[in-house]
Amino acid sequence: MSRADGRLVAGIDSSTQSCKVVVRDGESGALVREGRSSHPQGTEVHPDAWWDALSAAVEAAGGLADVAAVSVGGQQHGMVCLDQGGQVVRPALLWNDMRSADAAGELVDEMGGGQAWADAVGVVPVASITVSKLRWFAEHEPELAARTAAVCLPHDWLTWRLAGTAGIGDLFTDRSDASGTGYWSAADEGYRPDLLERAFGRTLVVPDVLAPAGSAGTTAGGALLGAGAGDNAAAALGVGAQSGDVVVSIGTSGVVSAVAEVPARDASGAVAGFADATGRYLPLVCTLNGSRVLDAAARLLGVDHAGLSRLAMQAPPGADGLVLVPYLEGERTPNRPDATGSLHGLSLTTTTPAHLARAAVEGLLCGLADGLDALVEQGATVRRVVLVGGAARSSAIRHLAPAVLGCPVVVPAAGEYVADGASRQAAWALSGAAEPPSWPLSDSETYEAEPTPQVRARYAEVRALTARRWDYA
């Protein structure tokens, strides 16, 4: 009998916008209870806010006193800096903080281009990657940087807090999150302290990297602590993704990832060569602009999300040539941190709410379709596309995704798949088994549509035609 049989496990999703906690049966995976709490907005957040949200979400979920194991899935890349005593030095710079764009370019140039970085760590620095944030920090806040003794990521810090330890030597992480730092190689399974030193000017204490089913202690209440994972790897684990599966996740960001047996090394930087949460690899394309594109369009049109979907479905494919390039927060893929969104093809015909709604949905999907193409160019096999994330609840997204992506799309029932993946990992760590537990997946729907290559062709005509972000100074 597995040690997880008949016992409860918990999974935590500490995302950009909120913290979710699910408690599941360790054997069957059945949901027992759940809770959530919001995070403050912004691109820099003091980690204490995550801890407060986690505490509130745990309380809303009925506590963890009866839980045998817990794991944390978290937003990737965020720079959490600690001093020698384990105190936070400055608010964490999140993945979507673009102030480190110039630092990223400097690091790429210093190494002679993207290929050297791709060969070294599978990741070419852009503003979102941790190594770029460290360079910015060292250059712009030298006094705070001088106090820094350790650097970790959001899920590392939360797990460390759950363990109740104050020593920075007790930090630990997993392969998936470490592979997004820019100084840990998924292919070589090791840190590159020379790249960390290049960015920051000296070495720092970094978390130990645990095996996917590893553990490094317990909570104060005695629950086993799993290694945790980056949010995208946790989501892939949550939906049971296998080799040949492409997961398209539309949350705050838009992510296209594929479970693979070999690491990616893309010199262009479009595809990040990340690791997954099972011992395999997770080549991934990330856009900065995900569900908030729909939020913005709905707000502009004065409708809710259901209303936005109804409007979008009233306009024809391609919105009669109206195109929204949705770089509302700059963009990571393509690497255009200073870009803004743009609207092309305005005419008397296209100046209707329905056309704008359609252009918003199709523009978001076209960016993700470009990501899917990039994965295929890196050798990914597309057996099926699984659509998850908050925006997967959008009727227009579900119906238009297969047309824009050019293939059928499987949409699981709405759920907290990052937290689900973390809870599955917790059950795996508790069981001591060679593979994660085989929990039944929720019901899903498959959506099919006639491909609309003309929509993507029109988008490709104008996606580079954007203005730079306005300088208010």
Short mmCIF file of C-alpha atoms in Angstrom, two decimals:
data_model
loop_
_atom_site.label_atom_id
_atom_site.label_comp_id
_atom_site.label_asym_id
_atom_site.label_seq_id
_atom_site.Cartn_x
_atom_site.Cartn_y
_atom_site.Cartn_z
CA MET A 1 0.00 0.00 0.00
CA SER A 2 1.23 3.49 -0.86
CA ARG A 3 1.95 5.85 2.01
CA ALA A 4 -0.42 8.31 0.29
CA ASP A 5 -3.39 5.94 0.54
CA GLY A 6 -6.20 7.39 2.61
CA ARG A 7 -4.25 10.54 3.47
CA LEU A 8 -4.75 14.13 2.41
CA VAL A 9 -2.30 16.20 0.39
CA ALA A 10 -2.30 19.90 -0.40
CA GLY A 11 -1.20 21.86 -3.45
CA ILE A 12 -0.55 25.61 -3.47
CA ASP A 13 -0.57 27.90 -6.50
CA SER A 14 1.07 31.23 -5.67
CA SER A 15 0.46 33.04 -8.95
CA THR A 16 0.89 36.65 -9.97
CA GLN A 17 -2.65 37.63 -9.01
CA SER A 18 -3.65 35.28 -6.20
CA CYS A 19 -2.92 32.27 -4.03
CA LYS A 20 -5.00 29.10 -4.37
CA VAL A 21 -4.91 26.06 -2.07
CA VAL A 22 -6.47 22.69 -2.88
CA VAL A 23 -6.66 19.73 -0.51
CA ARG A 24 -7.07 16.35 -2.21
CA ASP A 25 -7.20 12.69 -1.32
CA GLY A 26 -3.68 11.34 -1.80
CA GLU A 27 -4.85 8.09 -3.39
CA SER A 28 -7.75 9.08 -5.65
CA GLY A 29 -6.98 12.75 -6.20
CA ALA A 30 -10.55 13.66 -5.25
CA LEU A 31 -10.99 17.30 -4.24
CA VAL A 32 -11.79 17.63 -0.54
CA ARG A 33 -11.73 21.41 -0.04
CA GLU A 34 -10.09 24.58 -1.36
CA GLY A 35 -9.45 28.24 -0.61
CA ARG A 36 -7.98 31.34 -2.20
CA SER A 37 -6.82 34.88 -1.48
CA SER A 38 -5.71 37.79 -3.66
CA HIS A 39 -2.22 39.21 -4.17
CA PRO A 40 -1.52 42.93 -4.52
CA GLN A 41 -1.16 44.27 -8.04
CA GLY A 42 2.12 45.50 -9.47
CA THR A 43 5.34 44.17 -10.93
CA GLU A 44 7.22 44.31 -7.64
CA VAL A 45 5.73 42.83 -4.48
CA HIS A 46 7.13 42.23 -1.03
CA PRO A 47 7.15 38.46 -0.41
CA ASP A 48 5.38 39.00 2.91
CA ALA A 49 2.24 39.71 0.83
CA TRP A 50 2.47 36.19 -0.63
CA TRP A 51 2.79 34.73 2.86
CA ASP A 52 -0.22 36.68 4.07
CA ALA A 53 -2.25 35.50 1.06
CA LEU A 54 -1.10 31.90 1.58
CA SER A 55 -2.13 32.06 5.23
CA ALA A 56 -5.55 33.41 4.28
CA ALA A 57 -6.02 30.82 1.53
CA VAL A 58 -5.03 28.00 3.88
CA GLU A 59 -7.53 29.22 6.44
CA ALA A 60 -10.23 29.43 3.75
CA ALA A 61 -9.38 25.85 2.78
CA GLY A 62 -9.93 24.60 6.31
CA GLY A 63 -6.30 24.51 7.38
CA LEU A 64 -3.52 21.97 6.87
CA ALA A 65 -3.60 20.23 10.24
CA ASP A 66 -4.84 16.96 8.70
CA VAL A 67 -2.62 17.15 5.60
CA ALA A 68 0.23 14.66 5.23
CA ALA A 69 2.17 16.43 2.46
CA VAL A 70 2.18 19.78 0.69
CA SER A 71 3.90 21.27 -2.37
CA VAL A 72 4.02 24.79 -3.78
CA GLY A 73 3.69 25.80 -7.42
CA GLY A 74 4.64 29.40 -8.06
CA GLN A 75 5.06 32.14 -10.61
CA GLN A 76 8.46 31.79 -12.23
CA HIS A 77 11.50 34.08 -12.47
CA GLY A 78 10.66 36.47 -9.62
CA MET A 79 13.83 37.77 -7.93
CA VAL A 80 13.68 37.31 -4.15
CA CYS A 81 16.86 38.58 -2.46
CA LEU A 82 17.75 37.77 1.15
CA ASP A 83 20.45 39.01 3.47
CA GLN A 84 22.69 36.79 5.57
CA GLY A 85 20.01 36.56 8.26
CA GLY A 86 17.29 35.55 5.83
CA GLN A 87 15.54 38.92 5.75
CA VAL A 88 14.10 40.20 2.46
CA VAL A 89 16.34 42.93 1.06
CA ARG A 90 13.84 44.59 -1.30
CA PRO A 91 10.43 43.83 -2.81
CA ALA A 92 10.62 40.98 -5.30
CA LEU A 93 10.87 41.91 -8.97
CA LEU A 94 8.27 39.79 -10.75
CA TRP A 95 8.53 38.09 -14.13
CA ASN A 96 6.50 40.88 -15.78
CA ASP A 97 8.72 43.73 -14.54
CA MET A 98 10.35 45.14 -17.66
CA ARG A 99 12.93 47.48 -16.13
CA SER A 100 15.64 44.85 -16.69
CA ALA A 101 15.25 44.82 -20.50
CA ASP A 102 18.48 46.73 -21.13
CA ALA A 103 20.35 44.52 -18.66
CA ALA A 104 19.17 41.45 -20.57
CA GLY A 105 20.51 42.88 -23.82
CA GLU A 106 23.85 43.63 -22.19
CA LEU A 107 24.19 40.05 -20.94
CA VAL A 108 23.40 38.61 -24.36
CA ASP A 109 25.90 40.92 -26.06
CA GLU A 110 28.63 40.15 -23.53
CA MET A 111 28.39 36.44 -24.35
CA GLY A 112 28.50 37.07 -28.09
CA GLY A 113 24.82 36.46 -28.80
CA GLY A 114 21.98 34.16 -27.98
CA GLN A 115 23.61 30.92 -29.06
CA ALA A 116 26.13 31.00 -26.21
CA TRP A 117 23.33 31.36 -23.66
CA ALA A 118 21.21 28.68 -25.33
CA ASP A 119 24.17 26.31 -25.24
CA ALA A 120 24.99 27.16 -21.62
CA VAL A 121 21.57 27.10 -19.94
CA GLY A 122 18.91 26.69 -22.65
CA VAL A 123 17.59 30.20 -21.98
CA VAL A 124 18.46 33.49 -23.68
CA PRO A 125 18.03 36.39 -21.22
CA VAL A 126 15.09 38.72 -21.66
CA ALA A 127 13.69 41.14 -19.10
CA SER A 128 11.61 38.46 -17.38
CA ILE A 129 14.48 36.05 -16.64
CA THR A 130 15.97 36.21 -13.14
CA VAL A 131 19.56 36.66 -14.29
CA SER A 132 18.57 39.90 -16.06
CA LYS A 133 16.91 41.23 -12.92
CA LEU A 134 20.05 40.52 -10.92
CA ARG A 135 22.14 42.58 -13.35
CA TRP A 136 19.67 45.48 -13.11
CA PHE A 137 19.66 45.23 -9.31
CA ALA A 138 23.45 45.26 -9.05
CA GLU A 139 23.72 48.29 -11.33
CA HIS A 140 20.84 50.39 -10.03
CA GLU A 141 20.64 49.59 -6.31
CA PRO A 142 24.23 48.81 -5.32
CA GLU A 143 23.74 49.43 -1.59
CA LEU A 144 20.87 46.95 -1.38
CA ALA A 145 22.74 44.55 -3.65
CA ALA A 146 25.71 44.68 -1.26
CA ARG A 147 23.45 43.41 1.54
CA THR A 148 22.24 40.46 -0.54
CA ALA A 149 23.59 37.03 0.39
CA ALA A 150 21.09 34.71 -1.33
CA VAL A 151 18.68 34.74 -4.24
CA CYS A 152 15.68 32.49 -4.70
CA LEU A 153 12.32 32.34 -6.47
CA PRO A 154 8.77 32.83 -5.15
CA HIS A 155 7.99 29.13 -4.70
CA ASP A 156 11.40 28.56 -3.07
CA TRP A 157 10.78 31.33 -0.54
CA LEU A 158 7.28 30.15 0.35
CA THR A 159 8.43 26.54 0.82
CA TRP A 160 11.32 27.79 2.98
CA ARG A 161 8.84 29.73 5.10
CA LEU A 162 6.58 26.68 5.42
CA ALA A 163 9.59 24.72 6.68
CA GLY A 164 10.03 27.29 9.44
CA THR A 165 13.75 27.71 8.95
CA ALA A 166 15.66 30.99 8.99
CA GLY A 167 18.93 29.78 7.47
CA ILE A 168 19.58 30.72 3.85
CA GLY A 169 21.56 27.49 3.50
CA ASP A 170 18.26 25.60 3.86
CA LEU A 171 16.68 27.02 0.70
CA PHE A 172 15.65 24.48 -1.91
CA THR A 173 13.95 24.43 -5.29
CA ASP A 174 13.19 22.04 -8.14
CA ARG A 175 14.43 21.56 -11.70
CA SER A 176 11.53 23.34 -13.38
CA ASP A 177 11.85 26.62 -11.50
CA ALA A 178 15.66 26.59 -11.44
CA SER A 179 15.69 26.22 -15.23
CA GLY A 180 14.00 29.63 -15.57
CA THR A 181 16.70 31.58 -13.75
CA GLY A 182 19.28 31.87 -16.52
CA TYR A 183 21.99 30.34 -14.31
CA TRP A 184 20.89 26.69 -14.06
CA SER A 185 21.09 24.29 -17.01
CA ALA A 186 18.30 21.78 -17.56
CA ALA A 187 20.51 19.85 -19.98
CA ASP A 188 23.45 19.61 -17.57
CA GLU A 189 21.36 19.47 -14.36
CA GLY A 190 23.52 22.04 -12.63
CA TYR A 191 24.10 25.68 -11.76
CA ARG A 192 26.35 27.97 -13.77
CA PRO A 193 27.88 30.14 -11.01
CA ASP A 194 29.98 31.91 -13.63
CA LEU A 195 26.80 33.31 -15.24
CA LEU A 196 25.40 34.33 -11.87
CA GLU A 197 28.66 36.13 -11.11
CA ARG A 198 28.64 37.76 -14.56
CA ALA A 199 25.22 39.19 -13.84
CA PHE A 200 25.61 40.19 -10.20
CA GLY A 201 29.34 40.73 -9.85
CA ARG A 202 29.82 37.96 -7.29
CA THR A 203 28.34 34.63 -6.33
CA LEU A 204 25.32 34.20 -4.06
CA VAL A 205 23.78 31.39 -2.05
CA VAL A 206 21.27 29.61 -4.30
CA PRO A 207 18.73 26.91 -3.40
CA ASP A 208 19.62 23.23 -3.59
CA VAL A 209 17.82 21.58 -6.50
CA LEU A 210 15.76 18.56 -5.49
CA ALA A 211 14.61 15.62 -7.58
CA PRO A 212 10.99 15.83 -8.80
CA ALA A 213 9.69 13.59 -5.99
CA GLY A 214 12.21 14.82 -3.45
CA SER A 215 11.63 16.44 -0.10
CA ALA A 216 13.73 18.55 2.21
CA GLY A 217 11.79 18.55 5.41
CA THR A 218 8.39 19.13 6.92
CA THR A 219 6.11 21.97 7.90
CA ALA A 220 5.82 23.02 11.52
CA GLY A 221 2.76 20.76 11.66
CA GLY A 222 4.69 17.74 10.41
CA ALA A 223 3.48 17.61 6.79
CA LEU A 224 6.07 16.46 4.26
CA LEU A 225 7.27 19.28 2.01
CA GLY A 226 7.58 18.44 -1.67
CA ALA A 227 10.12 20.04 -3.97
CA GLY A 228 7.51 22.31 -5.53
CA ALA A 229 7.60 23.55 -9.13
CA GLY A 230 7.29 26.51 -11.42
CA ASP A 231 3.69 27.24 -12.31
CA ASN A 232 3.86 25.99 -15.88
CA ALA A 233 5.46 22.69 -14.92
CA ALA A 234 2.94 22.26 -12.13
CA ALA A 235 0.07 22.88 -14.57
CA ALA A 236 1.47 20.29 -16.98
CA LEU A 237 1.61 17.81 -14.11
CA GLY A 238 -1.91 18.80 -13.10
CA VAL A 239 -3.40 17.98 -16.51
CA GLY A 240 -1.34 14.82 -16.85
CA ALA A 241 0.56 16.07 -19.91
CA GLN A 242 2.66 13.45 -21.69
CA SER A 243 5.20 13.55 -24.51
CA GLY A 244 3.42 14.94 -27.57
CA ASP A 245 1.04 17.08 -25.54
CA VAL A 246 1.11 20.86 -25.98
CA VAL A 247 -0.38 22.83 -23.11
CA VAL A 248 -1.67 26.31 -23.92
CA SER A 249 -2.28 28.24 -20.71
CA ILE A 250 -3.91 31.67 -20.79
CA GLY A 251 -3.62 33.35 -17.43
CA THR A 252 -1.90 36.65 -16.67
CA SER A 253 0.61 35.54 -19.28
CA GLY A 254 0.08 33.33 -22.30
CA VAL A 255 2.14 30.14 -22.30
CA VAL A 256 2.65 27.41 -24.88
CA SER A 257 4.67 24.45 -23.63
CA ALA A 258 5.33 20.87 -24.65
CA VAL A 259 6.50 17.86 -22.64
CA ALA A 260 9.68 16.61 -24.32
CA GLU A 261 12.35 13.97 -23.81
CA VAL A 262 15.26 16.24 -24.78
CA PRO A 263 16.09 19.83 -23.76
CA ALA A 264 15.63 22.77 -26.13
CA ARG A 265 18.44 25.14 -27.10
CA ASP A 266 16.89 27.97 -29.12
CA ALA A 267 19.39 30.73 -29.92
CA SER A 268 16.58 33.13 -30.83
CA GLY A 269 15.29 33.01 -27.26
CA ALA A 270 11.70 32.44 -28.38
CA VAL A 271 11.68 28.94 -26.89
CA ALA A 272 13.00 28.61 -23.35
CA GLY A 273 14.66 25.28 -22.59
CA PHE A 274 13.00 24.63 -19.25
CA ALA A 275 12.77 21.40 -17.28
CA ASP A 276 9.46 19.89 -16.21
CA ALA A 277 8.29 18.49 -12.87
CA THR A 278 8.75 14.79 -13.75
CA GLY A 279 12.40 14.58 -14.80
CA ARG A 280 11.71 15.42 -18.44
CA TYR A 281 11.81 18.79 -20.22
CA LEU A 282 9.31 21.55 -20.92
CA PRO A 283 10.30 23.74 -23.89
CA LEU A 284 8.15 26.81 -23.47
CA VAL A 285 7.11 30.03 -25.16
CA CYS A 286 5.73 32.77 -22.92
CA THR A 287 3.94 35.97 -23.87
CA LEU A 288 3.38 38.78 -21.39
CA ASN A 289 -0.13 39.44 -22.60
CA GLY A 290 -2.69 36.83 -21.66
CA SER A 291 -6.12 37.10 -20.10
CA ARG A 292 -5.74 40.79 -19.34
CA VAL A 293 -6.10 41.46 -23.08
CA LEU A 294 -9.66 40.17 -22.72
CA ASP A 295 -10.09 42.15 -19.50
CA ALA A 296 -9.04 45.34 -21.27
CA ALA A 297 -11.29 44.74 -24.27
CA ALA A 298 -14.28 43.99 -22.07
CA ARG A 299 -13.63 47.12 -20.01
CA LEU A 300 -13.30 49.25 -23.15
CA LEU A 301 -16.56 47.90 -24.54
CA GLY A 302 -18.41 48.09 -21.24
CA VAL A 303 -19.33 44.40 -21.12
CA ASP A 304 -18.48 41.39 -18.98
CA HIS A 305 -16.54 38.43 -20.35
CA ALA A 306 -19.67 36.60 -21.47
CA GLY A 307 -20.71 39.72 -23.35
CA LEU A 308 -17.28 40.00 -24.93
CA SER A 309 -17.58 36.42 -26.21
CA ARG A 310 -21.04 37.07 -27.64
CA LEU A 311 -19.78 40.15 -29.45
CA ALA A 312 -16.71 38.36 -30.82
CA MET A 313 -18.80 35.55 -32.27
CA GLN A 314 -21.00 38.08 -34.11
CA ALA A 315 -18.12 39.30 -36.29
CA PRO A 316 -16.69 37.25 -39.17
CA PRO A 317 -13.31 35.44 -39.02
CA GLY A 318 -10.58 38.03 -39.33
CA ALA A 319 -12.95 40.81 -38.23
CA ASP A 320 -13.01 42.18 -41.80
CA GLY A 321 -9.30 42.97 -41.52
CA LEU A 322 -9.30 44.58 -38.06
CA VAL A 323 -6.26 43.40 -36.10
CA LEU A 324 -5.33 44.02 -32.49
CA VAL A 325 -1.64 43.50 -31.74
CA PRO A 326 -2.02 42.93 -27.99
CA TYR A 327 1.31 44.14 -26.59
CA LEU A 328 -0.47 46.00 -23.78
CA GLU A 329 2.34 45.38 -21.28
CA GLY A 330 5.23 45.29 -23.73
CA GLU A 331 6.07 41.80 -24.90
CA ARG A 332 8.43 38.97 -24.10
CA THR A 333 7.87 36.86 -27.23
CA PRO A 334 8.77 38.55 -29.48
CA ASN A 335 11.22 40.37 -27.23
CA ARG A 336 9.80 43.90 -27.37
CA PRO A 337 9.61 45.16 -23.79
CA ASP A 338 8.97 48.78 -24.79
CA ALA A 339 6.19 48.05 -27.29
CA THR A 340 2.54 48.97 -26.85
CA GLY A 341 -0.58 47.49 -28.33
CA SER A 342 -1.89 48.68 -31.67
CA LEU A 343 -5.06 48.46 -33.71
CA HIS A 344 -4.89 48.14 -37.50
CA GLY A 345 -7.50 48.06 -40.22
CA LEU A 346 -9.98 50.59 -38.88
CA SER A 347 -12.68 51.46 -41.38
CA LEU A 348 -16.33 52.37 -41.32
CA THR A 349 -17.09 48.66 -41.48
CA THR A 350 -14.82 47.59 -38.63
CA THR A 351 -15.64 50.31 -36.11
CA THR A 352 -18.18 48.19 -34.24
CA PRO A 353 -18.02 46.54 -30.80
CA ALA A 354 -18.27 43.11 -32.42
CA HIS A 355 -15.27 43.70 -34.67
CA LEU A 356 -13.14 45.00 -31.80
CA ALA A 357 -14.11 42.04 -29.61
CA ARG A 358 -13.22 39.61 -32.38
CA ALA A 359 -9.90 41.35 -33.02
CA ALA A 360 -9.01 41.14 -29.32
CA VAL A 361 -9.67 37.41 -29.11
CA GLU A 362 -7.95 36.63 -32.41
CA GLY A 363 -4.95 38.85 -31.60
CA LEU A 364 -4.40 37.04 -28.32
CA LEU A 365 -4.68 33.66 -30.05
CA CYS A 366 -2.38 34.66 -32.93
CA GLY A 367 0.42 35.40 -30.48
CA LEU A 368 -0.03 31.94 -28.98
CA ALA A 369 -0.14 30.36 -32.44
CA ASP A 370 3.25 31.94 -33.18
CA GLY A 371 4.49 30.26 -30.01
CA LEU A 372 3.16 26.90 -31.17
CA ASP A 373 5.03 27.33 -34.46
CA ALA A 374 8.24 28.08 -32.56
CA LEU A 375 7.90 24.87 -30.54
CA VAL A 376 7.39 22.83 -33.69
CA GLU A 377 10.50 24.42 -35.22
CA GLN A 378 12.41 23.20 -32.14
CA GLY A 379 11.24 19.64 -32.76
CA ALA A 380 8.10 19.45 -30.62
CA THR A 381 5.55 16.85 -31.67
CA VAL A 382 1.95 18.02 -31.44
CA ARG A 383 -0.30 15.10 -30.55
CA ARG A 384 -2.96 17.26 -28.97
CA VAL A 385 -3.39 20.79 -27.61
CA VAL A 386 -4.75 21.17 -24.08
CA LEU A 387 -6.19 24.60 -23.24
CA VAL A 388 -6.16 25.72 -19.58
CA GLY A 389 -6.02 28.91 -17.54
CA GLY A 390 -8.57 31.50 -16.56
CA ALA A 391 -9.23 32.60 -20.15
CA ALA A 392 -10.09 29.02 -21.14
CA ARG A 393 -13.47 29.77 -19.54
CA SER A 394 -14.14 32.22 -22.38
CA SER A 395 -16.57 30.78 -24.91
CA ALA A 396 -14.97 32.80 -27.71
CA ILE A 397 -11.49 31.54 -26.81
CA ARG A 398 -12.66 27.92 -26.79
CA HIS A 399 -14.46 28.20 -30.13
CA LEU A 400 -11.87 30.29 -31.97
CA ALA A 401 -8.69 28.62 -30.66
CA PRO A 402 -8.90 25.56 -32.97
CA ALA A 403 -9.45 27.84 -35.98
CA VAL A 404 -6.44 30.07 -35.21
CA LEU A 405 -4.15 27.31 -33.89
CA GLY A 406 -5.11 25.05 -36.79
CA CYS A 407 -5.84 21.91 -34.76
CA PRO A 408 -8.44 20.49 -32.37
CA VAL A 409 -8.26 21.78 -28.82
CA VAL A 410 -9.05 19.82 -25.65
CA VAL A 411 -10.45 21.91 -22.79
CA PRO A 412 -10.55 20.20 -19.40
CA ALA A 413 -13.21 21.21 -16.93
CA ALA A 414 -12.34 24.49 -15.20
CA GLY A 415 -9.94 23.89 -12.34
CA GLU A 416 -6.86 25.06 -10.48
CA TYR A 417 -4.36 23.02 -12.46
CA VAL A 418 -1.21 24.56 -10.98
CA ALA A 419 -2.42 23.78 -7.48
CA ASP A 420 -3.63 20.38 -8.68
CA GLY A 421 -0.18 19.62 -10.08
CA ALA A 422 1.42 20.69 -6.82
CA SER A 423 -0.91 18.41 -4.84
CA ARG A 424 -0.13 15.52 -7.20
CA GLN A 425 3.56 16.14 -6.60
CA ALA A 426 2.95 16.15 -2.84
CA ALA A 427 1.24 12.76 -3.13
CA TRP A 428 4.17 11.50 -5.21
CA ALA A 429 6.70 12.61 -2.60
CA LEU A 430 4.63 10.99 0.12
CA SER A 431 4.26 7.70 -1.75
CA GLY A 432 7.93 7.11 -2.53
CA ALA A 433 6.88 5.70 -5.93
CA ALA A 434 8.91 5.94 -9.14
CA GLU A 435 6.17 7.88 -10.97
CA PRO A 436 3.48 10.35 -9.89
CA PRO A 437 0.09 8.90 -8.98
CA SER A 438 -2.36 8.25 -11.82
CA TRP A 439 -5.25 10.42 -10.80
CA PRO A 440 -8.28 10.45 -13.12
CA LEU A 441 -8.60 13.65 -15.10
CA SER A 442 -11.72 15.76 -15.04
CA ASP A 443 -14.17 15.66 -17.90
CA SER A 444 -13.04 17.57 -20.96
CA GLU A 445 -14.50 18.90 -24.20
CA THR A 446 -12.87 18.84 -27.61
CA TYR A 447 -13.38 21.84 -29.88
CA GLU A 448 -12.81 21.72 -33.63
CA ALA A 449 -13.11 24.35 -36.33
CA GLU A 450 -12.08 25.02 -39.89
CA PRO A 451 -8.57 26.57 -39.80
CA THR A 452 -8.38 30.29 -40.63
CA PRO A 453 -4.85 30.84 -41.95
CA GLN A 454 -5.93 34.19 -43.37
CA VAL A 455 -6.34 35.50 -39.83
CA ARG A 456 -2.75 34.67 -38.97
CA ALA A 457 -1.47 36.01 -42.28
CA ARG A 458 -3.15 39.35 -41.65
CA TYR A 459 -1.77 39.44 -38.09
CA ALA A 460 1.73 38.71 -39.41
CA GLU A 461 1.48 41.73 -41.73
CA VAL A 462 1.12 44.17 -38.84
CA ARG A 463 2.49 42.62 -35.64
CA ALA A 464 5.75 44.60 -35.87
CA LEU A 465 3.93 47.92 -36.38
CA THR A 466 3.67 49.21 -32.82
CA ALA A 467 4.59 52.41 -31.00
CA ARG A 468 7.08 52.59 -28.15
CA ARG A 469 5.77 52.96 -24.63
CA TRP A 470 4.99 56.59 -23.78
CA ASP A 471 7.54 58.34 -21.60
CA TYR A 472 5.65 60.56 -19.18
CA ALA A 473 8.78 62.31 -17.92
#
